[in-house]
Short mmCIF file of C-alpha atoms and ligand atoms in Angstrom, two decimals:
data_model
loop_
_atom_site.label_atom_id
_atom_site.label_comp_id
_atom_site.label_asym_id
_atom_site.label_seq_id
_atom_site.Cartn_x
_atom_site.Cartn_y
_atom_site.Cartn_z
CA UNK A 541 -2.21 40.06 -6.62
CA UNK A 542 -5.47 39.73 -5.12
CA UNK A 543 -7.09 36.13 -3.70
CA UNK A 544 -9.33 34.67 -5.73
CA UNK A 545 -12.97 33.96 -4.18
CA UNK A 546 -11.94 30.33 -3.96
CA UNK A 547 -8.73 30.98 -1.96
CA UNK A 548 -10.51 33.21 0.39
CA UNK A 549 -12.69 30.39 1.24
CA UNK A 550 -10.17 28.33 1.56
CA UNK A 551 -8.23 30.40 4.04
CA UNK A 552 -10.95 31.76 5.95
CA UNK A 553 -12.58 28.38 6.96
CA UNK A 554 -9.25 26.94 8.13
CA UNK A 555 -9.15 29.98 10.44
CA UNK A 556 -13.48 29.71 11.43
CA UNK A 557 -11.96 25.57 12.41
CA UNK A 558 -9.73 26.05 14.36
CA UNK A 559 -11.71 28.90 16.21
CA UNK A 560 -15.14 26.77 16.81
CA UNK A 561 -12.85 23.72 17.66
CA UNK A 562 -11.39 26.20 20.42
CA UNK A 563 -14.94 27.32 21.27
CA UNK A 564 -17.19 24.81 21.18
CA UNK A 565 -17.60 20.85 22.95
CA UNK A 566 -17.25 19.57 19.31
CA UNK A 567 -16.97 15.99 20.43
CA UNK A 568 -19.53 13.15 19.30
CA UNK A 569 -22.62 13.70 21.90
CA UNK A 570 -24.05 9.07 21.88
CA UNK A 571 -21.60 7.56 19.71
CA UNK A 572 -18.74 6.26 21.70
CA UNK A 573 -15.26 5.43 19.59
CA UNK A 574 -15.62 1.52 20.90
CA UNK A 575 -12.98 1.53 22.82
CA UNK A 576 -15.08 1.29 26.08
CA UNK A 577 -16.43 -2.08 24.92
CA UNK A 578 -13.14 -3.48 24.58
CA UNK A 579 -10.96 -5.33 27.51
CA UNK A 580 -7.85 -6.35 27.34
CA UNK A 581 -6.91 -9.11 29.14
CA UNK A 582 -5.08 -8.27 32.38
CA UNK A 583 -2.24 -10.61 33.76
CA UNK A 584 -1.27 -10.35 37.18
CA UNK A 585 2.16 -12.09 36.77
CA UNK A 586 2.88 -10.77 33.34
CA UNK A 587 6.31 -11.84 33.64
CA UNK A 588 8.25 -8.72 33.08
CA UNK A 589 10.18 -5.85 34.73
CA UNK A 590 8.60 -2.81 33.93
CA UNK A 591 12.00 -0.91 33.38
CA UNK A 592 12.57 -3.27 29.99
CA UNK A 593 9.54 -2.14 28.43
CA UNK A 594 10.26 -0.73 24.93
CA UNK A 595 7.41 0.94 23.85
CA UNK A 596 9.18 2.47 20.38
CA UNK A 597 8.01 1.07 17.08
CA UNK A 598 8.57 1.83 13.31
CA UNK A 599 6.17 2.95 10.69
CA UNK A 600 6.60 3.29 7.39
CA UNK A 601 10.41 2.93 8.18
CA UNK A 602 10.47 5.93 10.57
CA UNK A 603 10.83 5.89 14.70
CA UNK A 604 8.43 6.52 17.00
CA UNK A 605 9.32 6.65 20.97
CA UNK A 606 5.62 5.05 20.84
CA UNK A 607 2.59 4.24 18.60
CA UNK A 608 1.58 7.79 18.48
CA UNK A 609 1.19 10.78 15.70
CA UNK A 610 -0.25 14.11 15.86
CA UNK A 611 -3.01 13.61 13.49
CA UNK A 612 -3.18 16.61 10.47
CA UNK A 613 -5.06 20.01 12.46
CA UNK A 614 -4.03 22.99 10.47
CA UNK A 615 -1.69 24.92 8.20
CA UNK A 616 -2.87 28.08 5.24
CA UNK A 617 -3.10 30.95 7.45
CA UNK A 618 -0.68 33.39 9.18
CA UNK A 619 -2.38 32.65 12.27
CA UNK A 620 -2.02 29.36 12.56
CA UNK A 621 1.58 29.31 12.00
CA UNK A 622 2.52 29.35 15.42
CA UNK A 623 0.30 26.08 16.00
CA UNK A 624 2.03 24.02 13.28
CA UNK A 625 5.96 24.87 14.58
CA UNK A 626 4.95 24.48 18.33
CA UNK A 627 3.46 20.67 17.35
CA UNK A 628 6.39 20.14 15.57
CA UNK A 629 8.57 21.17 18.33
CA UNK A 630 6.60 19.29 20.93
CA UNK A 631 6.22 15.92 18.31
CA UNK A 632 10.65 16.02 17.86
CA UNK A 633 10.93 16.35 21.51
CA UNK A 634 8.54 13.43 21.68
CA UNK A 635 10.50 11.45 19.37
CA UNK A 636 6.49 11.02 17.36
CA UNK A 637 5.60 12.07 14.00
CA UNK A 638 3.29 14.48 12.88
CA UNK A 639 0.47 15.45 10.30
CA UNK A 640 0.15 18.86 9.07
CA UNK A 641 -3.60 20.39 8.01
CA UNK A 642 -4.87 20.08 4.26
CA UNK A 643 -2.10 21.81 2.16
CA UNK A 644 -5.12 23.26 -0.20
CA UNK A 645 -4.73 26.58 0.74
CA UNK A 646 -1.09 26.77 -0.13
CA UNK A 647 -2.01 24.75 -3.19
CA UNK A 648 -4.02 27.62 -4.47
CA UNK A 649 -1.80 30.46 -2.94
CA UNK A 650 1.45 30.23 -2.55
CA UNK A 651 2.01 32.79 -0.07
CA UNK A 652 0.46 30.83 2.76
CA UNK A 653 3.09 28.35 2.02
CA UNK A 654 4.97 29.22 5.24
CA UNK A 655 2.49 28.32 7.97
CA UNK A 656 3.02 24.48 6.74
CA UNK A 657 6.77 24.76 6.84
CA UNK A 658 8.07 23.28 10.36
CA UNK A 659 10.68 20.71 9.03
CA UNK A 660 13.44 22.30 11.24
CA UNK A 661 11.59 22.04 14.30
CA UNK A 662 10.73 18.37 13.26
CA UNK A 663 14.10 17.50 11.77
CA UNK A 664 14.15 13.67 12.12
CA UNK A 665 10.67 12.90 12.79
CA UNK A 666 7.81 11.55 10.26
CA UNK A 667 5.83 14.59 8.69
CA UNK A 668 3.26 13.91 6.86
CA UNK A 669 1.03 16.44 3.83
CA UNK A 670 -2.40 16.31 3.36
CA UNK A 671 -5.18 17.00 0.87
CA UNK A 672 -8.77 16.24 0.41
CA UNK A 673 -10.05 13.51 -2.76
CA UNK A 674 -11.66 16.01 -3.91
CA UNK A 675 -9.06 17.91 -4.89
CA UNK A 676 -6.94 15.29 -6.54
CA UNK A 677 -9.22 16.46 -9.80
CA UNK A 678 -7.29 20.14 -9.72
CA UNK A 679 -4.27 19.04 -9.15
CA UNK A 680 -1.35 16.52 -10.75
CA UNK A 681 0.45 14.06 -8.75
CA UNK A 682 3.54 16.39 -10.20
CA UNK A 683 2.15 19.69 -8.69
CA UNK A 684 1.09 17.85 -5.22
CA UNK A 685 4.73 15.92 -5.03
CA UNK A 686 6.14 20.05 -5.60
CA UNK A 687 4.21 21.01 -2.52
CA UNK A 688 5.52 18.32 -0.59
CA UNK A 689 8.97 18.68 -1.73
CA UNK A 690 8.85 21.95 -0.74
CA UNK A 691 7.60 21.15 2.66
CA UNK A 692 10.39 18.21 3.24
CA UNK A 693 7.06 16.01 4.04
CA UNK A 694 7.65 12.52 4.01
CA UNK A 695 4.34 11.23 2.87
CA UNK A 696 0.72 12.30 1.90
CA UNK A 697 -1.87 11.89 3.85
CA UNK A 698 -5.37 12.10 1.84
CA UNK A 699 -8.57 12.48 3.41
CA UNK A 700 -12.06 10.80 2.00
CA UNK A 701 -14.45 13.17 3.64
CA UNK A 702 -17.56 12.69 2.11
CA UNK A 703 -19.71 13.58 5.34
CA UNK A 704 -17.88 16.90 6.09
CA UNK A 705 -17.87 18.21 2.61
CA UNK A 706 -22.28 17.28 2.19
CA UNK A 707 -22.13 19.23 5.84
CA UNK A 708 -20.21 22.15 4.53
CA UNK A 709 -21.90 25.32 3.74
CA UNK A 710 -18.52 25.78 0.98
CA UNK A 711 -18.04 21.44 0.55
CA UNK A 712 -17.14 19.91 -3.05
CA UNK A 713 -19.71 16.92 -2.20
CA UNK A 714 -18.80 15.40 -5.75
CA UNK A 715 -17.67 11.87 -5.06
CA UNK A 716 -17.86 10.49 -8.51
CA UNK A 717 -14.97 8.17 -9.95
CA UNK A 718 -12.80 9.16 -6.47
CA UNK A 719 -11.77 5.29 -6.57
CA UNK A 720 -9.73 5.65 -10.36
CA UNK A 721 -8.64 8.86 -9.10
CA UNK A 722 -7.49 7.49 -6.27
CA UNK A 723 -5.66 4.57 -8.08
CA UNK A 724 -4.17 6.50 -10.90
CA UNK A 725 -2.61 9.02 -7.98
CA UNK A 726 -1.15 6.39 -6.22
CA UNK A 727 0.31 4.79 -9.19
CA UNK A 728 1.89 8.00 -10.22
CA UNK A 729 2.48 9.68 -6.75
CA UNK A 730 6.34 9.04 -5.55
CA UNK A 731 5.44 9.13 -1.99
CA UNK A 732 3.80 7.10 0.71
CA UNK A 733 0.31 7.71 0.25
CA UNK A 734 -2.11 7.52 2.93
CA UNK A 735 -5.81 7.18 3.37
CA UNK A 736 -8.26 8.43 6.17
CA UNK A 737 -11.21 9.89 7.05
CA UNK A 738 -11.49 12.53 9.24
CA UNK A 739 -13.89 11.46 11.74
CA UNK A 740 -16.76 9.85 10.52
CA UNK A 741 -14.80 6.42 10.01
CA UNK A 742 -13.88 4.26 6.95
CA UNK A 743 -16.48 0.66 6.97
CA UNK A 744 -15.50 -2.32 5.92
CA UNK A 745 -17.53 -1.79 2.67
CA UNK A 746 -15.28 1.35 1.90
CA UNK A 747 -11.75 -0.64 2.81
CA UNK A 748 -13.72 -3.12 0.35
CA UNK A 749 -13.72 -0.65 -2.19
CA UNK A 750 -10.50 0.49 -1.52
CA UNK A 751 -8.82 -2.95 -1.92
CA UNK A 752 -7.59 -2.59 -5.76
CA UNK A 753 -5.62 0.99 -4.91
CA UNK A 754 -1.86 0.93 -4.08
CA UNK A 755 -1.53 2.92 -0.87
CA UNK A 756 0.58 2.60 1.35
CA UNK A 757 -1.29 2.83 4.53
CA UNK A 758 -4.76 3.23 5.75
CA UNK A 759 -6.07 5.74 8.87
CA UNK A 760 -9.28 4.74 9.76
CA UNK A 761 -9.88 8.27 11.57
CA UNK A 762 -13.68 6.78 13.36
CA UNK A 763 -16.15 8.22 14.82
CA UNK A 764 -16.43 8.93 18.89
CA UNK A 765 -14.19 11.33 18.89
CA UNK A 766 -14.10 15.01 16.86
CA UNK A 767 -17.37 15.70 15.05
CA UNK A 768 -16.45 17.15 11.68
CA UNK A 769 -19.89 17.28 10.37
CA UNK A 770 -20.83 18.73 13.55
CA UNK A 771 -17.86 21.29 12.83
CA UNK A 772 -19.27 22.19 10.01
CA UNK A 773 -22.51 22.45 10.12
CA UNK A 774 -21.82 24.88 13.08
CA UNK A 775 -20.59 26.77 10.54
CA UNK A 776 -23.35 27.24 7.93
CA UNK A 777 -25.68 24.32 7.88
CA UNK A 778 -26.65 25.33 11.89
CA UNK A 779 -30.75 24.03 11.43
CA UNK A 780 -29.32 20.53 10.90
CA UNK A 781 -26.20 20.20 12.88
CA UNK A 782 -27.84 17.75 15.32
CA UNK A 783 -28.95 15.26 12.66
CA UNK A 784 -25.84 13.99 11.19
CA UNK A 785 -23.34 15.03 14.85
CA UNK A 786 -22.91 11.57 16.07
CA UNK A 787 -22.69 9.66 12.16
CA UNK A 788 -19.91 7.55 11.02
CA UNK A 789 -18.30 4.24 11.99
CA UNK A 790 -16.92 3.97 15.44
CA UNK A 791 -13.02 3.86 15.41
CA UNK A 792 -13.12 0.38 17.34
CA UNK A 793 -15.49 -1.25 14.66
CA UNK A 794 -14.05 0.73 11.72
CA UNK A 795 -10.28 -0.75 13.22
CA UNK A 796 -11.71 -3.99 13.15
CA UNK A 797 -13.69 -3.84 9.76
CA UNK A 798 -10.27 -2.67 7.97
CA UNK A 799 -8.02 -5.27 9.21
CA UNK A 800 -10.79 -8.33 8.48
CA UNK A 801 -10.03 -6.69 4.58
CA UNK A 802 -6.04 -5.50 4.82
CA UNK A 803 -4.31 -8.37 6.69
CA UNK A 804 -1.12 -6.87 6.42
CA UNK A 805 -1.43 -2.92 4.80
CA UNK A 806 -0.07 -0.63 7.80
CA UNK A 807 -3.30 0.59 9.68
CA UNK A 808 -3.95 3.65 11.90
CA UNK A 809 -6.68 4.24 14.22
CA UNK A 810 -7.60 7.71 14.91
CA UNK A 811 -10.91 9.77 16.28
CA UNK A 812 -11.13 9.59 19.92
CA UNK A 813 -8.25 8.18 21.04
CA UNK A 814 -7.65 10.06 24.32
CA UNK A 815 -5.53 8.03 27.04
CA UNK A 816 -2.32 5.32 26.26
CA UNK A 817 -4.36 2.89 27.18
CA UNK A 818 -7.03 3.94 23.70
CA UNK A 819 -3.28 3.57 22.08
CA UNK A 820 -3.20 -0.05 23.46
CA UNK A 821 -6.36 -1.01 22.45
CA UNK A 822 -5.92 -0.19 19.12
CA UNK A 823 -2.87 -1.70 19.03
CA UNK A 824 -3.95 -4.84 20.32
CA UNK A 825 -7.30 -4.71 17.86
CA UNK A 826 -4.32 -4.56 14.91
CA UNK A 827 -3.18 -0.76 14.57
CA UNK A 828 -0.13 -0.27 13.62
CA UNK A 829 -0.29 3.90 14.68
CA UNK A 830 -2.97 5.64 16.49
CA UNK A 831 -3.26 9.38 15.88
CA UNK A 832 -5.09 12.59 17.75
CA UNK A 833 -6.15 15.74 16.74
CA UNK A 834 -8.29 18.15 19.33
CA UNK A 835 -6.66 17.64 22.15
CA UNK A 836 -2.85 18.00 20.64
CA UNK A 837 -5.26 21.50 19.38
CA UNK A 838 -5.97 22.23 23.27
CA UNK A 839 -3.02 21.45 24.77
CA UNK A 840 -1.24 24.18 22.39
CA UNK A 841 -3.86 26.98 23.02
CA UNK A 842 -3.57 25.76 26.93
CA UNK A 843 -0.01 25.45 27.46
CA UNK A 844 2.60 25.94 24.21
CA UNK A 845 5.28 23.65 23.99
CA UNK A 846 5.11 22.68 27.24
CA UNK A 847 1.56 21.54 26.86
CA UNK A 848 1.65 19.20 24.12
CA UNK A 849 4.49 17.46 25.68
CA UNK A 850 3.02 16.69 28.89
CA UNK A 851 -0.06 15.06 26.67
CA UNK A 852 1.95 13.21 25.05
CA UNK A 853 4.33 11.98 27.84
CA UNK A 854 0.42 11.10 29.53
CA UNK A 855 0.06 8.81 27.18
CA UNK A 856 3.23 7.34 26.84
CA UNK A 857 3.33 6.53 30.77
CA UNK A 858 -0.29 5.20 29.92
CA UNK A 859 0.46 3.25 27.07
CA UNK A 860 3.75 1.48 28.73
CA UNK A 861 1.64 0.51 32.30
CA UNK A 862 -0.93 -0.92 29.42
CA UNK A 863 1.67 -3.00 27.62
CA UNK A 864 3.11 -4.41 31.98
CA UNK A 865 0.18 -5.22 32.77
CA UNK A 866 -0.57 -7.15 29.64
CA UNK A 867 2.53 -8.35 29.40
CA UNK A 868 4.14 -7.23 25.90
CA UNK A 869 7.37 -5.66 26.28
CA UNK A 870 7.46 -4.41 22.69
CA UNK A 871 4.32 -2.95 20.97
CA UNK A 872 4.14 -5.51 18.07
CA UNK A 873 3.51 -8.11 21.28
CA UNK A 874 0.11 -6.33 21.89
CA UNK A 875 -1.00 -8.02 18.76
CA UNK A 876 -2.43 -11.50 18.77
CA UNK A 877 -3.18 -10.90 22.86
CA UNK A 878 -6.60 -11.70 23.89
CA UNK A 879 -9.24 -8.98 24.43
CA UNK A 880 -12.54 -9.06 25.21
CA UNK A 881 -15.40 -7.28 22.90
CA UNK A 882 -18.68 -6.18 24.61
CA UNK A 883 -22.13 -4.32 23.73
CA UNK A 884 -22.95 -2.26 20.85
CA UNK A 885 -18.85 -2.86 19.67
CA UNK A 886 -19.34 -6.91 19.54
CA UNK A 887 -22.82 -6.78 18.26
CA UNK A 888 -21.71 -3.82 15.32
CA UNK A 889 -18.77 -6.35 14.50
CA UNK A 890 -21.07 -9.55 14.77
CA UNK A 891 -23.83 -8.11 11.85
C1 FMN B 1876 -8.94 22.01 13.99
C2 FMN B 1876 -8.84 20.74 13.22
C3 FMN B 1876 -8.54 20.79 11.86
C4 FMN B 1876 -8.44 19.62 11.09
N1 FMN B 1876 -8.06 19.69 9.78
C5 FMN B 1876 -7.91 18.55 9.06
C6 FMN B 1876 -7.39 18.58 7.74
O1 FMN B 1876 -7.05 19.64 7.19
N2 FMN B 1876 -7.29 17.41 7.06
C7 FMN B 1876 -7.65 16.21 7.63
O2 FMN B 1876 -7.53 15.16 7.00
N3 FMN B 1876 -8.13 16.15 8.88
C8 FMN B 1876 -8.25 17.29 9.61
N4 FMN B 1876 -8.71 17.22 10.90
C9 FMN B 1876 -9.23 15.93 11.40
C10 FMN B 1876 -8.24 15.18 12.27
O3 FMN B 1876 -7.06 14.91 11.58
C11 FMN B 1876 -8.86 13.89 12.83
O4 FMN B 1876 -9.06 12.96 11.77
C12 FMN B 1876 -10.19 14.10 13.54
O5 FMN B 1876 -10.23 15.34 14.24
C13 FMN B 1876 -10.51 12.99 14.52
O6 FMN B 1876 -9.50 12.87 15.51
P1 FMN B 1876 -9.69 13.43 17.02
O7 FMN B 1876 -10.96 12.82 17.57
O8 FMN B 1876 -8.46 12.96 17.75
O9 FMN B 1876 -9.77 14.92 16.94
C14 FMN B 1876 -8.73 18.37 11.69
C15 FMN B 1876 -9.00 18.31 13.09
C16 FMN B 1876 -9.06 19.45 13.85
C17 FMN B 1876 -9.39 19.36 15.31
#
């Protein structure tokens, strides 16, 4: 049977991603994540041995050999097959949990089904779906649980994109009633749902909005790191791309804004987090996970396998000197220690 003009589109702009993410510096050009303007306090007597650090955590009731995800890239295309099973392999041999790409695609065609399926490459480990709000209006929490199910995927991660999709030459920029939709899916939905963004950051005034729907978790995904509207404009909207490139809410002030709303709802922060030490920060500013995207991409094109790991073992050498030399021997004591906020972070927090 032939794809439908829809499903075409769908395919073809997973593919046209993941090439100008490969191609292009698709990074926020000014806007900085925050995490620059925050210090954490350093103690030179921190009163530990550095071999007793524990830097594994639990989220959501699964492991973690650290505070660390491979935030959702890709899945709906035979190319990109090979991505999805060599993050999986590289997150299991990480002992971290992974997202896979918006399951759309294999929403509307079954056949691309396979490139999400890496469950026995990530046999223990968290693995998350994901799906657009936009979409939550074709489909029934029934026919989304199905695609999980089929996937083995522990949770679903959705993703309120309203800057990418008014930036996409092919977007759904229809935003209207997303908060009951959002409410009646989680009431019905049998799975952890989570929310994010994708880059552009979720403000305090969204996490407002967001405070009478049952999720189960909330991904802040900021801005300072990928540029999706920059992404996507590249891709058909090229006369404006610079305008909206460096928009959103800084991950640091976005991480901030959402726990001054959710004292205790499980928080993420993701978009720019590139170093252990990012990973500390956030967990210090009251993330529970931190997640990254492009450069889990790079490493794979770079190096396989291989690649991702060493990224990942980076940051988890960066992330344990971070907790020695503030003295927390288990992530949860990174919360409640004293930080310093400075610049543009303090003064975006302060108004
Ligand atoms: C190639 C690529 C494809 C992505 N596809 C999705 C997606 O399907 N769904 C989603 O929620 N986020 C998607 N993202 C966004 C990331 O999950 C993440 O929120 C964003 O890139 C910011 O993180 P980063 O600065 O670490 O890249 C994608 C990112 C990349 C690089």
């Amino acid at each position: 049977m032939a794809l439908k003009k829809k499903e075409i589109q769908t395919v073809s702009r997973k593919r046209e991603h993941i090439d100008i993410s490969l191609k292009h510096d698709v990074q926020f050009k000014k806007k900085t994540t925050g995490f620059e303007d925050v210090e954490l306090e350093y103690l030179a007597l921190p009163e530990l041995d550095f071999k007793e650090i524990d830097t594994s955590t639990k989220f959501l009731g699964f492991n973690f050999s650290f505070p660390l995800f491979a935030s959702s890239i890709t899945g709906g295309h035979a190319d990109v097959k090979k991505i999805n099973e060599e993050i999986a392999k590289a997150c299991s041999n990480a002992g971290i949990g992974m997202a896979l790409g918006s399951i759309r695609a294999m929403l509307e065609d079954k056949k691309v089904a396979d490139s999400y399926k890496v469950r026995k490459f990530l046999p223990k480990g968290f693995l998350a779906g994901n799906l657009g709000v936009s979409q939550l209006k074709d489909y029934s929490a029934q026919q989304i649980g199905k695609a999980l199910d089929e996937l083995q995927a522990d949770a679903l991660f959705i993703h309120l994109n309203a800057a990418q999709e008014a930036l996409q030459k092919d977007g759904t920029p229809n935003f209207k009633n997303c908060i009951k939709q959002l409410y009646d899916f989680c009431e019905a939905f049998e799975k952890p749902v989570i929310l994010k963004e994708v880059g552009n950051g979720i403000s305090g005034t969204t996490a407002e909005m967001l405070k009478d729907v049952e999720f189960e978790a909330l991904d802040v995904a900021g801005a300072g790191g990928t540029s999706w509207t920059a992404i996507d404009s590249l891709r058909g909207n090229k006369e404006i791309a610079e305008t909206f490139w460096d928009f959103g809410t800084p991950t640091a002030v976005s991480l901030i804004q959402a726990r001054m709303v959710f004292d205790s709802t499980p928080i993420i922060a993701s978009g720019g987090i590139r170093s252990g030490l990012d990973v500390a920060k956030a967990i210090t500013l009251g993330a529970d996970l931190a997640g990254t995207a492009m450069p889990v991409l790079h490493a794979q094109h770079k190096g396989g396998v291989k690649g991702i790991e060493e990224l990942f073992s980076k940051m988890q050498k960066e992330f344990r000197i971070g907790m020695f030399l503030t003295g927390a021997k288990k992530p949860e004591e990174l919360k409640g220690r004293k930080y310093y906020l400075f610049g543009k972070t303090a003064e975006w927090v302060e108004q």
